[in-house]
Amino acid sequence: MATHAGKQRAVLALMAVAFRRIWCRLAVGGGLLFGLAAPLAAVPAAAQTSLGAPDPSNPHRSATDQRPADLVLLREWTTMEGAFAIGVHNAKPDPRDASARTIVVWVEAPGDVKLAVDTLRCSPEAPMRLTRRGRDLLIKELNPGGTITEANRLDHQIWWAACFPEQAGKDPATLQAQARQLGYSGQLREQMQVLPSHPR
């Protein structure tokens, strides 16, 4: 089991990576891209240039029409407002950290798409997901091979898709034996830290 100091080092390393990443909001059909942190170079080229760009032949094309070819859908649901979906694509190693991966999280809402680049640590000692909620940075320590609930299912789906792309889209509750084979104990404590962003 990872020591507290080891986890702190892992968190600090991931924070350094995450703060260089970008969060953006794409207005479908409007071609609006708002970078909220880090340079645009951190985002896949498709997210910068084609997603959400106006289509002269169909300026009101749907989010479904704009989905990347490698998008893996993790959740889909419908409300009175319309259809929603969450997926991931473009998982790749982080060049600054051998144990880290990045992945683009795609969130569809009626008439709108939100994109974010999450950072995942894949090491058996300190697996975790760094993501954002508004301006806050969320550090989620995970327990691959442990209990999966509705509260942590999406975190684990994104983690598996980033760290082991061949498992992308699978129910993480069915991957406990696979996690053990990969060296994950399934006995880690799951917890979340919230680092608020101070307004400028």
C-alpha positions as YAML, in Angstrom:
chain: A
units: angstrom
residues:
- id: 1
  name: MET
  ca: [0.00, 0.00, 0.00]
- id: 2
  name: ALA
  ca: [1.33, 3.42, -0.88]
- id: 3
  name: THR
  ca: [2.73, 5.56, 1.90]
- id: 4
  name: HIS
  ca: [1.19, 8.94, 2.68]
- id: 5
  name: ALA
  ca: [4.33, 10.68, 1.42]
- id: 6
  name: GLY
  ca: [4.20, 8.66, -1.78]
- id: 7
  name: LYS
  ca: [0.61, 9.68, -2.38]
- id: 8
  name: GLN
  ca: [1.46, 13.31, -1.71]
- id: 9
  name: ARG
  ca: [4.23, 13.17, -4.30]
- id: 10
  name: ALA
  ca: [1.85, 11.56, -6.78]
- id: 11
  name: VAL
  ca: [-0.77, 14.25, -6.17]
- id: 12
  name: LEU
  ca: [1.77, 17.05, -6.59]
- id: 13
  name: ALA
  ca: [3.10, 15.51, -9.80]
- id: 14
  name: LEU
  ca: [-0.37, 15.18, -11.26]
- id: 15
  name: MET
  ca: [-1.28, 18.70, -10.20]
- id: 16
  name: ALA
  ca: [1.71, 20.02, -12.10]
- id: 17
  name: VAL
  ca: [0.54, 18.17, -15.19]
- id: 18
  name: ALA
  ca: [-3.11, 19.11, -14.76]
- id: 19
  name: PHE
  ca: [-2.49, 22.81, -14.42]
- id: 20
  name: ARG
  ca: [-0.95, 22.74, -17.89]
- id: 21
  name: ARG
  ca: [-4.08, 21.20, -19.35]
- id: 22
  name: ILE
  ca: [-6.99, 23.01, -20.93]
- id: 23
  name: TRP
  ca: [-10.68, 23.09, -20.20]
- id: 24
  name: CYS
  ca: [-12.90, 24.39, -22.89]
- id: 25
  name: ARG
  ca: [-16.54, 24.91, -23.70]
- id: 26
  name: LEU
  ca: [-17.68, 24.46, -27.27]
- id: 27
  name: ALA
  ca: [-20.95, 25.96, -28.47]
- id: 28
  name: VAL
  ca: [-22.16, 23.54, -31.14]
- id: 29
  name: GLY
  ca: [-22.61, 25.25, -34.47]
- id: 30
  name: GLY
  ca: [-21.26, 28.54, -33.14]
- id: 31
  name: GLY
  ca: [-17.57, 27.83, -33.44]
- id: 32
  name: LEU
  ca: [-16.87, 29.34, -30.01]
- id: 33
  name: LEU
  ca: [-13.89, 28.02, -28.09]
- id: 34
  name: PHE
  ca: [-13.06, 29.38, -24.65]
- id: 35
  name: GLY
  ca: [-9.71, 28.25, -23.18]
- id: 36
  name: LEU
  ca: [-9.87, 28.33, -19.40]
- id: 37
  name: ALA
  ca: [-6.41, 27.14, -18.42]
- id: 38
  name: ALA
  ca: [-3.19, 26.14, -20.25]
- id: 39
  name: PRO
  ca: [-2.24, 26.52, -23.90]
- id: 40
  name: LEU
  ca: [-4.39, 25.25, -26.74]
- id: 41
  name: ALA
  ca: [-1.54, 23.01, -27.81]
- id: 42
  name: ALA
  ca: [-2.52, 20.65, -24.97]
- id: 43
  name: VAL
  ca: [-5.84, 19.88, -26.68]
- id: 44
  name: PRO
  ca: [-6.12, 17.51, -29.65]
- id: 45
  name: ALA
  ca: [-6.20, 19.30, -32.97]
- id: 46
  name: ALA
  ca: [-9.75, 18.12, -33.66]
- id: 47
  name: ALA
  ca: [-11.01, 19.85, -30.53]
- id: 48
  name: GLN
  ca: [-9.40, 23.09, -31.62]
- id: 49
  name: THR
  ca: [-10.40, 23.20, -35.24]
- id: 50
  name: SER
  ca: [-13.28, 20.95, -36.23]
- id: 51
  name: LEU
  ca: [-15.52, 20.30, -33.25]
- id: 52
  name: GLY
  ca: [-18.19, 22.93, -33.09]
- id: 53
  name: ALA
  ca: [-16.97, 24.72, -36.20]
- id: 54
  name: PRO
  ca: [-19.74, 26.13, -38.43]
- id: 55
  name: ASP
  ca: [-20.77, 23.83, -41.24]
- id: 56
  name: PRO
  ca: [-21.84, 25.90, -44.29]
- id: 57
  name: SER
  ca: [-24.11, 23.11, -45.49]
- id: 58
  name: ASN
  ca: [-25.71, 22.55, -42.08]
- id: 59
  name: PRO
  ca: [-24.97, 25.25, -39.47]
- id: 60
  name: HIS
  ca: [-27.16, 23.47, -36.93]
- id: 61
  name: ARG
  ca: [-25.56, 20.05, -37.09]
- id: 62
  name: SER
  ca: [-26.01, 18.02, -33.92]
- id: 63
  name: ALA
  ca: [-23.44, 16.97, -31.37]
- id: 64
  name: THR
  ca: [-23.90, 13.38, -32.52]
- id: 65
  name: ASP
  ca: [-22.75, 14.35, -36.01]
- id: 66
  name: GLN
  ca: [-19.57, 15.82, -34.56]
- id: 67
  name: ARG
  ca: [-18.49, 12.86, -32.45]
- id: 68
  name: PRO
  ca: [-14.85, 11.84, -33.02]
- id: 69
  name: ALA
  ca: [-14.34, 8.50, -34.73]
- id: 70
  name: ASP
  ca: [-12.58, 7.05, -31.68]
- id: 71
  name: LEU
  ca: [-15.17, 8.24, -29.15]
- id: 72
  name: VAL
  ca: [-16.17, 5.57, -26.61]
- id: 73
  name: LEU
  ca: [-19.55, 6.35, -25.04]
- id: 74
  name: LEU
  ca: [-19.72, 5.70, -21.32]
- id: 75
  name: ARG
  ca: [-23.20, 6.99, -20.52]
- id: 76
  name: GLU
  ca: [-26.29, 8.13, -22.41]
- id: 77
  name: TRP
  ca: [-29.54, 9.38, -20.91]
- id: 78
  name: THR
  ca: [-32.55, 11.49, -21.82]
- id: 79
  name: THR
  ca: [-34.49, 14.07, -19.83]
- id: 80
  name: MET
  ca: [-37.24, 16.52, -20.70]
- id: 81
  name: GLU
  ca: [-34.49, 18.85, -21.92]
- id: 82
  name: GLY
  ca: [-33.20, 16.34, -24.45]
- id: 83
  name: ALA
  ca: [-30.43, 13.79, -24.91]
- id: 84
  name: PHE
  ca: [-27.17, 13.74, -22.92]
- id: 85
  name: ALA
  ca: [-24.03, 11.64, -23.27]
- id: 86
  name: ILE
  ca: [-20.57, 11.27, -21.78]
- id: 87
  name: GLY
  ca: [-17.70, 9.69, -23.65]
- id: 88
  name: VAL
  ca: [-13.92, 9.67, -23.93]
- id: 89
  name: HIS
  ca: [-11.38, 9.62, -26.73]
- id: 90
  name: ASN
  ca: [-7.75, 10.30, -27.57]
- id: 91
  name: ALA
  ca: [-6.16, 8.51, -24.60]
- id: 92
  name: LYS
  ca: [-2.40, 8.87, -24.66]
- id: 93
  name: PRO
  ca: [0.66, 8.75, -22.40]
- id: 94
  name: ASP
  ca: [1.73, 11.98, -20.81]
- id: 95
  name: PRO
  ca: [5.24, 12.84, -22.03]
- id: 96
  name: ARG
  ca: [6.09, 14.46, -18.68]
- id: 97
  name: ASP
  ca: [5.16, 11.49, -16.48]
- id: 98
  name: ALA
  ca: [5.56, 7.83, -17.41]
- id: 99
  name: SER
  ca: [2.80, 6.73, -15.03]
- id: 100
  name: ALA
  ca: [0.28, 9.34, -16.20]
- id: 101
  name: ARG
  ca: [-2.16, 9.40, -19.09]
- id: 102
  name: THR
  ca: [-4.42, 12.06, -20.52]
- id: 103
  name: ILE
  ca: [-7.82, 11.61, -22.11]
- id: 104
  name: VAL
  ca: [-10.39, 13.92, -23.64]
- id: 105
  name: VAL
  ca: [-13.75, 13.79, -21.89]
- id: 106
  name: TRP
  ca: [-16.68, 14.61, -24.18]
- id: 107
  name: VAL
  ca: [-19.94, 15.73, -22.55]
- id: 108
  name: GLU
  ca: [-22.97, 16.24, -24.78]
- id: 109
  name: ALA
  ca: [-25.99, 18.26, -23.74]
- id: 110
  name: PRO
  ca: [-28.85, 19.52, -25.92]
- id: 111
  name: GLY
  ca: [-27.28, 22.01, -28.33]
- id: 112
  name: ASP
  ca: [-23.93, 22.04, -26.53]
- id: 113
  name: VAL
  ca: [-20.71, 20.08, -26.13]
- id: 114
  name: LYS
  ca: [-18.18, 20.45, -23.33]
- id: 115
  name: LEU
  ca: [-14.66, 19.13, -23.64]
- id: 116
  name: ALA
  ca: [-12.01, 18.62, -21.00]
- id: 117
  name: VAL
  ca: [-8.62, 16.96, -20.82]
- id: 118
  name: ASP
  ca: [-8.42, 14.83, -17.67]
- id: 119
  name: THR
  ca: [-5.16, 13.52, -16.24]
- id: 120
  name: LEU
  ca: [-5.02, 10.01, -14.80]
- id: 121
  name: ARG
  ca: [-2.30, 8.32, -12.75]
- id: 122
  name: CYS
  ca: [-2.10, 4.63, -13.55]
- id: 123
  name: SER
  ca: [0.41, 3.39, -10.96]
- id: 124
  name: PRO
  ca: [-0.80, 0.61, -8.62]
- id: 125
  name: GLU
  ca: [0.48, 2.60, -5.64]
- id: 126
  name: ALA
  ca: [-1.53, 5.78, -6.24]
- id: 127
  name: PRO
  ca: [-4.15, 5.50, -9.00]
- id: 128
  name: MET
  ca: [-6.15, 8.69, -9.35]
- id: 129
  name: ARG
  ca: [-8.09, 11.04, -11.60]
- id: 130
  name: LEU
  ca: [-7.62, 14.80, -11.83]
- id: 131
  name: THR
  ca: [-10.58, 16.67, -13.23]
- id: 132
  name: ARG
  ca: [-12.44, 19.93, -12.73]
- id: 133
  name: ARG
  ca: [-15.77, 21.06, -11.38]
- id: 134
  name: GLY
  ca: [-16.22, 24.65, -12.42]
- id: 135
  name: ARG
  ca: [-13.03, 26.40, -11.31]
- id: 136
  name: ASP
  ca: [-12.17, 23.80, -8.67]
- id: 137
  name: LEU
  ca: [-9.60, 21.07, -9.24]
- id: 138
  name: LEU
  ca: [-10.75, 17.66, -8.03]
- id: 139
  name: ILE
  ca: [-8.17, 15.04, -7.06]
- id: 140
  name: LYS
  ca: [-9.86, 11.64, -6.84]
- id: 141
  name: GLU
  ca: [-7.84, 8.77, -5.38]
- id: 142
  name: LEU
  ca: [-9.20, 5.53, -6.83]
- id: 143
  name: ASN
  ca: [-9.20, 1.85, -5.95]
- id: 144
  name: PRO
  ca: [-9.14, -0.23, -9.15]
- id: 145
  name: GLY
  ca: [-10.42, -3.71, -8.39]
- id: 146
  name: GLY
  ca: [-12.50, -2.45, -5.47]
- id: 147
  name: THR
  ca: [-16.20, -1.81, -5.02]
- id: 148
  name: ILE
  ca: [-17.95, 0.05, -7.83]
- id: 149
  name: THR
  ca: [-20.99, 2.19, -7.02]
- id: 150
  name: GLU
  ca: [-22.96, 4.81, -8.91]
- id: 151
  name: ALA
  ca: [-20.90, 7.42, -7.07]
- id: 152
  name: ASN
  ca: [-17.54, 6.26, -8.44]
- id: 153
  name: ARG
  ca: [-18.47, 4.37, -11.63]
- id: 154
  name: LEU
  ca: [-17.72, 7.21, -14.05]
- id: 155
  name: ASP
  ca: [-14.34, 7.90, -12.42]
- id: 156
  name: HIS
  ca: [-13.38, 4.26, -12.89]
- id: 157
  name: GLN
  ca: [-14.72, 4.13, -16.45]
- id: 158
  name: ILE
  ca: [-12.56, 7.11, -17.39]
- id: 159
  name: TRP
  ca: [-9.56, 5.69, -15.51]
- id: 160
  name: TRP
  ca: [-9.75, 2.31, -17.27]
- id: 161
  name: ALA
  ca: [-10.23, 3.97, -20.67]
- id: 162
  name: ALA
  ca: [-7.14, 6.14, -20.14]
- id: 163
  name: CYS
  ca: [-4.82, 3.66, -18.44]
- id: 164
  name: PHE
  ca: [-5.90, 0.48, -20.26]
- id: 165
  name: PRO
  ca: [-7.66, 1.55, -23.50]
- id: 166
  name: GLU
  ca: [-8.41, -2.05, -24.42]
- id: 167
  name: GLN
  ca: [-10.88, -2.06, -21.50]
- id: 168
  name: ALA
  ca: [-12.60, 1.18, -22.55]
- id: 169
  name: GLY
  ca: [-16.36, 1.02, -22.34]
- id: 170
  name: LYS
  ca: [-16.47, -2.04, -20.10]
- id: 171
  name: ASP
  ca: [-18.25, -2.04, -16.75]
- id: 172
  name: PRO
  ca: [-15.46, -1.53, -14.17]
- id: 173
  name: ALA
  ca: [-17.34, -3.81, -11.78]
- id: 174
  name: THR
  ca: [-16.45, -6.70, -14.10]
- id: 175
  name: LEU
  ca: [-12.74, -5.85, -14.14]
- id: 176
  name: GLN
  ca: [-11.82, -6.76, -10.57]
- id: 177
  name: ALA
  ca: [-9.91, -9.91, -11.55]
- id: 178
  name: GLN
  ca: [-8.16, -8.00, -14.34]
- id: 179
  name: ALA
  ca: [-7.13, -5.30, -11.86]
- id: 180
  name: ARG
  ca: [-5.59, -7.91, -9.55]
- id: 181
  name: GLN
  ca: [-3.65, -9.43, -12.44]
- id: 182
  name: LEU
  ca: [-2.30, -5.97, -13.26]
- id: 183
  name: GLY
  ca: [-1.03, -5.48, -9.71]
- id: 184
  name: TYR
  ca: [-3.82, -3.42, -8.15]
- id: 185
  name: SER
  ca: [-4.68, -4.54, -4.63]
- id: 186
  name: GLY
  ca: [-8.32, -3.47, -4.59]
- id: 187
  name: GLN
  ca: [-7.73, -2.40, -0.98]
- id: 188
  name: LEU
  ca: [-6.92, 1.29, -1.41]
- id: 189
  name: ARG
  ca: [-9.00, 3.98, 0.22]
- id: 190
  name: GLU
  ca: [-10.99, 6.11, -2.20]
- id: 191
  name: GLN
  ca: [-11.20, 9.78, -1.36]
- id: 192
  name: MET
  ca: [-11.47, 13.17, -3.03]
- id: 193
  name: GLN
  ca: [-9.65, 16.42, -2.43]
- id: 194
  name: VAL
  ca: [-11.00, 19.73, -3.72]
- id: 195
  name: LEU
  ca: [-8.58, 22.52, -4.51]
- id: 196
  name: PRO
  ca: [-10.56, 25.72, -5.02]
- id: 197
  name: SER
  ca: [-9.35, 28.20, -7.58]
- id: 198
  name: HIS
  ca: [-8.97, 31.69, -6.19]
- id: 199
  name: PRO
  ca: [-10.83, 34.27, -8.29]
- id: 200
  name: ARG
  ca: [-8.62, 36.80, -9.99]
...
